[in-house]
mmCIF file of C-alpha atoms in Angstrom:
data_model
loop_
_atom_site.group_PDB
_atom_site.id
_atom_site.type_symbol
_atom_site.label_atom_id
_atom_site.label_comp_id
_atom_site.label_asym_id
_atom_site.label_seq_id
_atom_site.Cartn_x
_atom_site.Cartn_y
_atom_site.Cartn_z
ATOM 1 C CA UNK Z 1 60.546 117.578 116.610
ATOM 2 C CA UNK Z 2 64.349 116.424 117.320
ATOM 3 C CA UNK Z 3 63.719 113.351 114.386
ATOM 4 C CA UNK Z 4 63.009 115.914 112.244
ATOM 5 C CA UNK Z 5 66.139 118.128 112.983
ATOM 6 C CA UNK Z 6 67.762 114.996 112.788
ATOM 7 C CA UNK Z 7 66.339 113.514 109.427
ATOM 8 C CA UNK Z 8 67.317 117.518 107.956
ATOM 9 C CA UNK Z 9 70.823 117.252 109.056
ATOM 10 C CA UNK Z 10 71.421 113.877 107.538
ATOM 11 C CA UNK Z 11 69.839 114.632 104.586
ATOM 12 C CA UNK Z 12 71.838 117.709 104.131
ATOM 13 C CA UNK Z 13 75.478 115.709 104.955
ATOM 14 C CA UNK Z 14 74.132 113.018 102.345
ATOM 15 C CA UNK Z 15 73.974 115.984 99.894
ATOM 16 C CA UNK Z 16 76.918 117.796 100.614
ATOM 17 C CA UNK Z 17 79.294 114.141 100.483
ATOM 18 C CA UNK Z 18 77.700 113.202 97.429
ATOM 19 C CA UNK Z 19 78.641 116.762 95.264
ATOM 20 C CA UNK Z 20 80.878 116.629 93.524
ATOM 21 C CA UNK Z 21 84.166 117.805 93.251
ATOM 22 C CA UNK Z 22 85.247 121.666 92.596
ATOM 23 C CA UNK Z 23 88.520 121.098 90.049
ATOM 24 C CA UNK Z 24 90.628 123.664 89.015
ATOM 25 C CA UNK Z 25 91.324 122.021 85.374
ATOM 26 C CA UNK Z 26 89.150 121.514 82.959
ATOM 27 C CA UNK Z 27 86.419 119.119 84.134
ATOM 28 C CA UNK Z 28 85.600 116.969 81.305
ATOM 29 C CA UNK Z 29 83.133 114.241 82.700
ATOM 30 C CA UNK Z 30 81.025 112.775 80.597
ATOM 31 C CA UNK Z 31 83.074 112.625 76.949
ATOM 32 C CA UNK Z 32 82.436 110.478 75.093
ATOM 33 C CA UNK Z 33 86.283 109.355 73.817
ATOM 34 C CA UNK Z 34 89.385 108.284 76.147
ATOM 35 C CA UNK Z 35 88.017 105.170 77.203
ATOM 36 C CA UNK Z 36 90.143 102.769 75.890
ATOM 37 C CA UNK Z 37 93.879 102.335 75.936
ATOM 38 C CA UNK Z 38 95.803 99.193 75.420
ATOM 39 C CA UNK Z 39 99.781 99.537 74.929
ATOM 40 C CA UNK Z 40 102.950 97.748 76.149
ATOM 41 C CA UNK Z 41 104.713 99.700 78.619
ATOM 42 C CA UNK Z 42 108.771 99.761 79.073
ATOM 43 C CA UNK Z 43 108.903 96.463 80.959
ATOM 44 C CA UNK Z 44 107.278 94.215 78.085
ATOM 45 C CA UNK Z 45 104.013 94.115 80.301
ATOM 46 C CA UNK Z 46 100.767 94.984 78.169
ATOM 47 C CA UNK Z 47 98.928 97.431 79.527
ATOM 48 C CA UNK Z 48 94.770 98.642 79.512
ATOM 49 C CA UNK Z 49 93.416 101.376 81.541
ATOM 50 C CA UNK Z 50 91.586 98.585 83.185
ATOM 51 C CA UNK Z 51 94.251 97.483 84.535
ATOM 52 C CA UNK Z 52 94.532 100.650 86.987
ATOM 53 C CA UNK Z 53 91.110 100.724 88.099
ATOM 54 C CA UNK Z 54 90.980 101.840 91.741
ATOM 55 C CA UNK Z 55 94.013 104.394 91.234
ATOM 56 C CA UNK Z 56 93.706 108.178 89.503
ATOM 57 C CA UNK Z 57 95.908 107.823 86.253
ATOM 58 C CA UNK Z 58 97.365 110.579 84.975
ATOM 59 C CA UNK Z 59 98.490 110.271 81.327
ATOM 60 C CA UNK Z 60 100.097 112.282 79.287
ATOM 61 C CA UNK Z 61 101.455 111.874 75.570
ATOM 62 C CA UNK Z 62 105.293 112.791 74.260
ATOM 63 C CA UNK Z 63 108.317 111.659 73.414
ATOM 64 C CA UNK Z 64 112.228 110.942 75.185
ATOM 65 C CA UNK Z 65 114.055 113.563 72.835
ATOM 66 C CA UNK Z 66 111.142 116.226 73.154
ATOM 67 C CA UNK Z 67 113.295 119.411 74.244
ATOM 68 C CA UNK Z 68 111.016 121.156 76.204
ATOM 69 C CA UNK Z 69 107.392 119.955 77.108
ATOM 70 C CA UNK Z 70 107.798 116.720 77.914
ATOM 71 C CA UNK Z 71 110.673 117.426 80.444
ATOM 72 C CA UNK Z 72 108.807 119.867 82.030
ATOM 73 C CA UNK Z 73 105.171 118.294 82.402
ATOM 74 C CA UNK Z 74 106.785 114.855 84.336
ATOM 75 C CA UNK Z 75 108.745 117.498 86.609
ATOM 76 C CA UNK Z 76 105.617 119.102 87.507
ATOM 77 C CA UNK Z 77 103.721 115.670 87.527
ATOM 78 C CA UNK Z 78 106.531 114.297 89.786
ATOM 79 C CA UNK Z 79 106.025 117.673 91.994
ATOM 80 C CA UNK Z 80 102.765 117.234 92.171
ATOM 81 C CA UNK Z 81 102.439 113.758 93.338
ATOM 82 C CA UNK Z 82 104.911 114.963 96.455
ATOM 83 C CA UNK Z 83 102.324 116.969 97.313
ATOM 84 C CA UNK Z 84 99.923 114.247 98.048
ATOM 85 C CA UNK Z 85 102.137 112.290 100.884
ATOM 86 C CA UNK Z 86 100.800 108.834 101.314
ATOM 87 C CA UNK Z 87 97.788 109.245 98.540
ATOM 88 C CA UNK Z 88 100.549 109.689 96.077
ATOM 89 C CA UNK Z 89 100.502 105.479 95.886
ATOM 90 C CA UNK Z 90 97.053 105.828 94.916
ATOM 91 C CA UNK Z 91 97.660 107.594 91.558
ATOM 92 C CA UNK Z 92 99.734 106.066 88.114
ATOM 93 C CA UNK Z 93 101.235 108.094 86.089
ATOM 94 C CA UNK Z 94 101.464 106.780 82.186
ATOM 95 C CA UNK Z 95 103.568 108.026 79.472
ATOM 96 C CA UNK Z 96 102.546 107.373 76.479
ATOM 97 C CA UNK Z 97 105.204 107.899 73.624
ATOM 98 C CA UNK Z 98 104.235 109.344 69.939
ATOM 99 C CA UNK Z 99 107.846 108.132 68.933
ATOM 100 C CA UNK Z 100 107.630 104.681 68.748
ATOM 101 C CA UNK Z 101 110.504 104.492 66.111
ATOM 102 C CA UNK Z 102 113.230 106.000 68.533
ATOM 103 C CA UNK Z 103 111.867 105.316 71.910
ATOM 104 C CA UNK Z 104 112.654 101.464 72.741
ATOM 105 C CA UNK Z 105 111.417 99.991 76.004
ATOM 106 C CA UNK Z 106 115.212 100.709 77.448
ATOM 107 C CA UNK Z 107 114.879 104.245 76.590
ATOM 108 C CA UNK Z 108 111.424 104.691 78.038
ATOM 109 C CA UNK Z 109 112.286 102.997 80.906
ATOM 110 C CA UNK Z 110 115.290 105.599 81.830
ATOM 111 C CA UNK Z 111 113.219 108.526 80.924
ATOM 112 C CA UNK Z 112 110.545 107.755 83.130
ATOM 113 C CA UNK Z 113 112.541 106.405 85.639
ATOM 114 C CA UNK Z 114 114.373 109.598 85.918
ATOM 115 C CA UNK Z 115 111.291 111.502 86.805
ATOM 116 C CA UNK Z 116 109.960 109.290 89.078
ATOM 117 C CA UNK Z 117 110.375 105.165 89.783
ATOM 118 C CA UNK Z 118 106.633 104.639 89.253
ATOM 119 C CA UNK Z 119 105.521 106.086 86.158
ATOM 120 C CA UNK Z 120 104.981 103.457 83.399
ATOM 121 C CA UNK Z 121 106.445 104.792 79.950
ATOM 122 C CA UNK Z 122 104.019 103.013 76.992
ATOM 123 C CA UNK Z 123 104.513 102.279 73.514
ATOM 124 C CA UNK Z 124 103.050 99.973 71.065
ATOM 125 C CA UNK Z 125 103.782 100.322 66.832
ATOM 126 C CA UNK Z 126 103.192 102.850 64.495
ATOM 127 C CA UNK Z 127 99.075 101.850 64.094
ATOM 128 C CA UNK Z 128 98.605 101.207 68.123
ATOM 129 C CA UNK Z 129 99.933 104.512 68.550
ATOM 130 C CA UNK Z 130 97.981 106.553 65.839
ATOM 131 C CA UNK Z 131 94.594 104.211 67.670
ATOM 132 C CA UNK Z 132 95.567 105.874 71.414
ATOM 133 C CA UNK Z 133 96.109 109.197 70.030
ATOM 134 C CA UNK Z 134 93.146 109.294 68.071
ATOM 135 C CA UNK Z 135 91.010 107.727 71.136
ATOM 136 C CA UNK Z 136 92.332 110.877 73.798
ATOM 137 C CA UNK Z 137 92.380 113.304 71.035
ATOM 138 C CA UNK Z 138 96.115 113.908 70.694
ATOM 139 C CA UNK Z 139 97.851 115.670 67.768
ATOM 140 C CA UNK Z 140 101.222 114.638 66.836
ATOM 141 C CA UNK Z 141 103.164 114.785 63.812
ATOM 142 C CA UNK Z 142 106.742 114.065 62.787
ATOM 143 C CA UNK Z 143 108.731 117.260 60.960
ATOM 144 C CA UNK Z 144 112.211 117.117 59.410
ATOM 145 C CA UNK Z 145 114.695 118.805 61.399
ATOM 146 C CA UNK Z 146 118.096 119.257 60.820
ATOM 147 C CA UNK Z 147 119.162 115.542 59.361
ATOM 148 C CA UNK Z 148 116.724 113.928 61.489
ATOM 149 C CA UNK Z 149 113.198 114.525 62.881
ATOM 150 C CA UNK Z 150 111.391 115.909 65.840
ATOM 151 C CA UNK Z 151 107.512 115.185 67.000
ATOM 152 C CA UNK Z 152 105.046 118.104 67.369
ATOM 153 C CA UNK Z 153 102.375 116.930 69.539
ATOM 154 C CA UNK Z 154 99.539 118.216 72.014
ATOM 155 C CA UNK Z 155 101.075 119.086 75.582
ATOM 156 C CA UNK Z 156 97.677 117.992 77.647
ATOM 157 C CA UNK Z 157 97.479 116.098 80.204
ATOM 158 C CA UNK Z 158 94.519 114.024 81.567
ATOM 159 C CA UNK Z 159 92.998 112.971 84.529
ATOM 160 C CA UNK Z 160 91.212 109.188 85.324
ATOM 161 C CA UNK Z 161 89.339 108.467 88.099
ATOM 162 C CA UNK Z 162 89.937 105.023 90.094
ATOM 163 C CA UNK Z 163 86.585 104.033 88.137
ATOM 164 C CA UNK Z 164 88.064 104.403 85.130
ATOM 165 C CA UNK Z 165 86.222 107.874 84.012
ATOM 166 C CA UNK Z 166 87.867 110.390 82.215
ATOM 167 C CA UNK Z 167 87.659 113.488 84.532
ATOM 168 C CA UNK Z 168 90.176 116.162 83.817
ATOM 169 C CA UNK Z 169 92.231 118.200 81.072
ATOM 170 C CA UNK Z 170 95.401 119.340 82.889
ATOM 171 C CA UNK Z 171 96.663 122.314 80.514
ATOM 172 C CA UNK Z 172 100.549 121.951 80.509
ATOM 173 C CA UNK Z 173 101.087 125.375 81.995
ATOM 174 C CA UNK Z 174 98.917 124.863 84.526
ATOM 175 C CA UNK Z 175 99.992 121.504 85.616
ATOM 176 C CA UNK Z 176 101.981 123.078 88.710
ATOM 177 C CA UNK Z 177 99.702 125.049 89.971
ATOM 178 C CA UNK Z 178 96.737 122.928 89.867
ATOM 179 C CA UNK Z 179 97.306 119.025 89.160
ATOM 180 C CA UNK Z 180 98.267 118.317 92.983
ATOM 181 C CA UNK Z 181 95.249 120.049 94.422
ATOM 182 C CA UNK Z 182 92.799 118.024 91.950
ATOM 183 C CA UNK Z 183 94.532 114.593 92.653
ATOM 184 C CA UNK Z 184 93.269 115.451 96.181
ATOM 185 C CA UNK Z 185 89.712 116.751 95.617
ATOM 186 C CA UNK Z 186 89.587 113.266 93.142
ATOM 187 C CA UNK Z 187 90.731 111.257 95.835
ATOM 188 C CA UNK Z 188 88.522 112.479 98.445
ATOM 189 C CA UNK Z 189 85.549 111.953 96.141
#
């Protein structure tokens, strides 16, 4: 009678590591688009979401002279990863511009940088960029302002695991309260 006790218990702690995850974003498993990414980032480096495989990415789509989104969504991403102490190194965050024409490698590179040293800032030209967006789903479109031009775009952010799956849609106003907390249920899983 004990082997059986035992044989139940292990069989249940099989079960319970092998559930999944509880996220508070939008858990998006299973789409079929945001597999494929392939951009230079600010250092001249090209880049694939291959190339992070073992690490969460988060990614997230904008431009250097957005006024208001952008700023905000690497403050909370930046935030967030603080929260995770040590695991923090096990997650890359990627910018990806929609303003290729104004945001050169040395601008990216500053922008990012000032959020935090390692998030990569990517860019590629005018077609590369309208390939990526299409790929994740990401709106953007350039409107006369003033004498010069701003970018509308989407303000989501999402989520890769280290096997390369596209998990999670972060909503920007959400990103505070609930990016850190799924970085860590990801992680564990």
């Amino acid at each position: 009678m004990p082997r059986f006790w035992s044989i139940i218990t292990c069989s249940l702690l099989l079960a319970a590591c092998a559930e999944e995850p509880k996220f508070k974003s939008t858990d998006i498993t299973g789409v079929e688009y945001g597999s494929q990414l392939e951009l230079t980032d600010h250092t001249g480096r090209l880049r694939r979401l291959e190339d992070f495989r073992g690490k969460a990415v988060v990614l997230f789509f904008g431009f250097t002279q957005c006024p208001d989104v952008c700023p905000t969504t690497l403050v909370d991403i930046a935030s967030s990863l603080k929260k995770l102490g040590a695991d923090a190194a096990r997650v890359q965050v990627l910018f990806v511009t929609v303003d290729p024409e104004r945001d050169t490698p040395k601008a990216l590179a500053e922008y990012v940088g000032a959020f935090d040293p390692s998030f990569l800032a990517l860019r590629g030209d005018a077609a590369q960029t309208q390939r990526v967006a299409k790929e994740f789903k990401i709106y953007y479109e350039k409107r006369k302002q003033g004498d010069g031009y701003t970018v509308d775009h989407s303000g989501q952010t999402y989520v890769i695991d280290p096997l390369g799956r596209l998990r999670l849609l972060v909503r920007h106003e959400r990103i505070a309260q609930d990016l850190a907390d799924d970085l860590k249920a990801l992680l564990r899983s």
